[in-house]
CSV table of C-alpha atoms in Angstrom, one decimal:
chain,number,residue,atom,x,y,z
A,1,MET,CA,-27.3,-16.8,15.8
A,2,ALA,CA,-26.1,-18.0,18.7
A,3,LYS,CA,-22.4,-16.8,19.6
A,4,LYS,CA,-20.0,-18.2,22.2
A,5,LYS,CA,-16.6,-17.3,23.1
A,6,ALA,CA,-13.8,-19.7,22.1
A,7,GLU,CA,-10.2,-19.9,22.6
A,8,THR,CA,-8.3,-19.7,19.2
A,9,GLY,CA,-4.7,-21.1,18.6
A,10,ASN,CA,-3.6,-17.5,19.7
A,11,ASP,CA,-4.9,-18.1,23.1
A,12,ALA,CA,-7.3,-14.9,22.2
A,13,LEU,CA,-10.9,-14.8,22.7
A,14,LYS,CA,-12.9,-13.9,19.7
A,15,GLU,CA,-16.9,-14.5,18.9
A,16,GLN,CA,-17.5,-17.5,16.8
A,17,PRO,CA,-20.8,-19.3,15.8
A,18,VAL,CA,-21.6,-22.0,17.7
A,19,GLU,CA,-22.4,-24.4,14.8
A,20,ASN,CA,-18.7,-23.4,13.4
A,21,MET,CA,-17.1,-24.5,16.7
A,22,ALA,CA,-18.6,-27.7,16.4
A,23,GLU,CA,-17.1,-28.3,13.1
A,24,ASN,CA,-13.8,-27.1,13.9
A,25,THR,CA,-13.8,-29.3,16.9
A,26,GLN,CA,-14.8,-32.3,15.0
A,27,ASP,CA,-12.0,-31.6,12.2
A,28,HIS,CA,-9.3,-31.1,14.9
A,29,GLU,CA,-10.6,-34.1,17.0
A,30,ALA,CA,-10.1,-36.0,13.6
A,31,ARG,CA,-6.6,-35.2,12.9
A,32,VAL,CA,-3.6,-36.9,14.4
A,33,LEU,CA,-1.5,-34.2,15.8
A,34,PRO,CA,2.3,-34.4,14.7
A,35,SER,CA,4.8,-34.8,17.4
A,36,GLU,CA,6.4,-31.9,19.2
A,37,ASP,CA,9.9,-33.5,17.7
A,38,GLU,CA,8.7,-33.7,14.3
A,39,ILE,CA,7.4,-30.0,14.6
A,40,ASP,CA,10.7,-28.6,16.2
A,41,ALA,CA,12.4,-30.5,13.2
A,42,ILE,CA,10.2,-28.8,10.6
A,43,ILE,CA,10.9,-25.3,12.2
A,44,ARG,CA,14.7,-26.0,13.1
A,45,LYS,CA,15.5,-26.7,9.6
A,46,ARG,CA,13.8,-23.8,8.4
A,47,VAL,CA,15.4,-21.7,10.6
A,48,TYR,CA,18.9,-23.1,9.7
A,49,ALA,CA,17.8,-22.3,5.9
A,50,ALA,CA,16.8,-18.6,7.2
A,51,VAL,CA,20.0,-18.2,8.7
A,52,GLY,CA,21.9,-19.4,5.7
A,53,VAL,CA,19.8,-17.2,3.4
A,54,GLY,CA,21.7,-14.3,5.3
A,55,PHE,CA,24.7,-15.2,3.4
A,56,VAL,CA,23.4,-14.3,0.1
A,57,PRO,CA,25.4,-11.5,-1.0
A,58,VAL,CA,22.9,-9.7,-3.3
A,59,PRO,CA,20.8,-6.9,-1.4
A,60,LEU,CA,17.3,-7.7,-1.4
A,61,VAL,CA,17.5,-11.0,-3.1
A,62,ASP,CA,18.2,-12.5,0.3
A,63,LEU,CA,14.9,-11.1,1.6
A,64,ALA,CA,13.1,-12.6,-1.2
A,65,ALA,CA,14.8,-16.1,-0.4
A,66,LEU,CA,13.8,-15.5,3.1
A,67,THR,CA,9.9,-15.0,2.5
A,68,ALA,CA,10.3,-18.2,0.4
A,69,VAL,CA,11.9,-20.2,3.4
A,70,GLN,CA,9.0,-18.7,5.5
A,71,LEU,CA,6.2,-19.7,3.1
A,72,GLU,CA,7.7,-23.1,2.9
A,73,LEU,CA,7.9,-23.6,6.7
A,74,ILE,CA,4.2,-22.6,6.9
A,75,HIS,CA,3.3,-25.0,4.3
A,76,ALA,CA,5.1,-27.7,5.8
A,77,LEU,CA,3.6,-27.1,9.2
A,78,ALA,CA,0.1,-27.0,7.9
A,79,LYS,CA,0.9,-30.7,5.9
A,80,ALA,CA,1.9,-32.1,9.1
A,81,TYR,CA,-1.4,-30.8,10.8
A,82,GLY,CA,-3.4,-31.9,7.7
A,83,VAL,CA,-4.6,-27.9,7.3
A,84,GLU,CA,-5.0,-26.9,3.9
A,85,PHE,CA,-2.3,-24.3,2.7
A,86,LYS,CA,-3.2,-21.3,0.6
A,87,LYS,CA,0.1,-19.3,-0.3
A,88,GLU,CA,-1.4,-16.1,-0.8
A,89,ARG,CA,-3.1,-16.1,2.5
A,90,ALA,CA,0.2,-17.2,4.2
A,91,LYS,CA,2.0,-14.1,2.4
A,92,SER,CA,-0.7,-12.0,3.7
A,93,ILE,CA,0.2,-13.4,7.3
A,94,ILE,CA,3.4,-13.1,7.1
A,95,SER,CA,3.1,-9.5,5.9
A,96,SER,CA,0.8,-8.7,8.6
A,97,LEU,CA,2.9,-10.3,11.3
A,98,CYS,CA,6.1,-8.7,10.5
A,99,GLY,CA,4.4,-5.4,9.5
A,100,GLY,CA,2.9,-5.1,12.9
A,101,VAL,CA,6.4,-5.1,14.8
A,102,VAL,CA,8.1,-2.3,13.0
A,103,SER,CA,11.6,-3.4,14.0
A,104,VAL,CA,11.1,-6.8,12.5
A,105,ALA,CA,10.0,-5.6,9.1
A,106,SER,CA,12.6,-2.8,8.9
A,107,VAL,CA,15.8,-4.2,10.2
A,108,PRO,CA,16.3,-7.0,7.6
A,109,PHE,CA,15.4,-4.5,4.9
A,110,PHE,CA,18.0,-2.0,6.0
A,111,ALA,CA,20.5,-4.9,6.6
A,112,SER,CA,20.0,-6.1,3.2
A,113,LEU,CA,20.5,-2.9,1.7
A,114,PHE,CA,23.5,-2.2,4.2
A,115,LYS,CA,25.2,-5.2,2.2
A,116,SER,CA,26.1,-3.1,-0.9
A,117,LEU,CA,28.8,-1.2,1.3
A,118,PRO,CA,32.0,-2.7,0.3
A,119,VAL,CA,33.7,-5.1,3.2
A,120,VAL,CA,32.1,-3.8,6.3
A,121,GLY,CA,28.6,-3.6,5.0
A,122,SER,CA,28.6,-7.2,3.5
A,123,THR,CA,29.8,-8.7,7.1
A,124,ALA,CA,27.4,-6.6,8.9
A,125,GLY,CA,24.5,-6.9,7.0
A,126,ALA,CA,24.9,-10.5,6.5
A,127,ALA,CA,25.4,-11.0,10.1
A,128,THR,CA,22.2,-9.0,10.8
A,129,VAL,CA,20.1,-10.6,8.3
A,130,CYS,CA,21.2,-14.3,9.9
A,131,ILE,CA,20.1,-13.5,13.0
A,132,VAL,CA,17.0,-11.5,12.6
A,133,GLY,CA,15.6,-13.7,9.4
A,134,GLY,CA,16.3,-16.7,11.8
A,135,GLY,CA,14.6,-15.3,14.6
A,136,VAL,CA,11.4,-14.3,12.6
A,137,THR,CA,11.3,-17.6,10.9
A,138,TYR,CA,11.3,-19.5,14.4
A,139,ALA,CA,8.7,-17.2,15.7
A,140,ILE,CA,6.6,-17.6,12.5
A,141,GLY,CA,6.9,-21.5,13.1
A,142,SER,CA,5.9,-21.1,16.9
A,143,VAL,CA,2.9,-18.8,16.1
A,144,PHE,CA,1.5,-21.5,13.4
A,145,ASP,CA,2.3,-24.4,15.4
A,146,ARG,CA,0.6,-23.1,18.2
A,147,HIS,CA,-2.3,-22.0,16.0
A,148,PHE,CA,-2.8,-25.3,14.1
A,149,ARG,CA,-2.5,-27.4,17.4
A,150,HIS,CA,-5.5,-25.7,18.7
A,151,GLY,CA,-7.3,-26.4,15.4
A,152,GLY,CA,-6.6,-23.3,13.6
A,153,THR,CA,-6.5,-22.9,9.7
A,154,LEU,CA,-5.0,-20.3,7.7
A,155,LEU,CA,-8.1,-18.8,7.1
A,156,ASP,CA,-9.3,-18.2,10.8
A,157,PHE,CA,-5.8,-17.0,11.9
A,158,ASP,CA,-5.9,-13.6,13.4
A,159,ALA,CA,-2.6,-11.8,13.0
A,160,GLN,CA,-3.3,-9.0,15.4
A,161,ASN,CA,-4.1,-11.2,18.2
A,162,ALA,CA,-0.9,-13.3,17.6
A,163,LYS,CA,1.3,-10.3,17.8
A,164,SER,CA,2.3,-10.0,21.0
A,165,TYR,CA,3.1,-13.8,21.1
A,166,PHE,CA,4.7,-13.4,17.7
A,167,LYS,CA,6.9,-10.6,19.2
A,168,THR,CA,8.3,-12.7,22.1
A,169,LYS,CA,9.1,-15.4,20.0
A,170,VAL,CA,11.1,-13.4,17.7
A,171,GLU,CA,13.3,-12.3,20.5
A,172,GLU,CA,13.5,-16.0,21.7
A,173,GLY,CA,14.5,-16.8,17.9
A,174,LYS,CA,17.1,-14.5,17.6
A,175,ASP,CA,19.0,-16.0,20.4
A,176,ILE,CA,18.6,-19.5,19.1
A,177,ALA,CA,19.5,-18.4,15.6
A,178,ALA,CA,22.8,-16.7,17.2
A,179,LYS,CA,23.6,-20.0,18.4
A,180,MET,CA,23.1,-22.0,15.6
A,181,LYS,CA,24.7,-19.7,12.9
A,182,PRO,CA,26.2,-22.3,10.7
A,183,LYS,CA,29.4,-21.7,8.8
A,184,LYS,CA,28.9,-20.1,5.3
A,185,ASP,CA,29.6,-23.1,3.5
A,186,ASP,CA,27.2,-25.1,5.7
A,187,ALA,CA,24.3,-22.6,5.4
A,188,ALA,CA,24.5,-22.4,1.6
A,189,GLY,CA,24.0,-26.2,1.5
A,190,GLU,CA,21.2,-26.2,3.9
A,191,ALA,CA,19.5,-23.5,2.0
A,192,ALA,CA,19.7,-25.3,-1.3
A,193,THR,CA,17.9,-28.5,0.0
A,194,LEU,CA,14.9,-26.5,0.4
């Protein structure tokens, strides 16, 4: 079988059978790509929800809610791009992306546990989960937007090749989340609408 290098949505080169490239290209051309404004709205709504989840006062429940928001984000992006969504595959990708960047995986976990300390822990933990959770959610949205826009699917997503871009987008996302951090009451309402 002939092999040819093809650019994926992760801007990485990988070997792909020529026959599969033709099928992937036809599927991609048949799809109507959503506008940047539509994608921005999808991502922004979930970043707001992720920031709001930081205010959940129960340690570790906030992390479960954050994962649910991130899964819903990938589902919404997949739907917008006409890509089949598989929940278990999306969970695996989120774990792989976050696990590959140690600080991304550990900071929300410890910040969530920090909430169990009276007064100071609750405030500091909430602030950290808000910003880091929002940043990670923004990064996941950005990575999947790019991957789907270039014709990718959940099945051909290569988390290893996306990690560098993901890490850059986490930092960008933390800045965005810090600026958009809503008031506690607004955040709870936003998270409840998802």
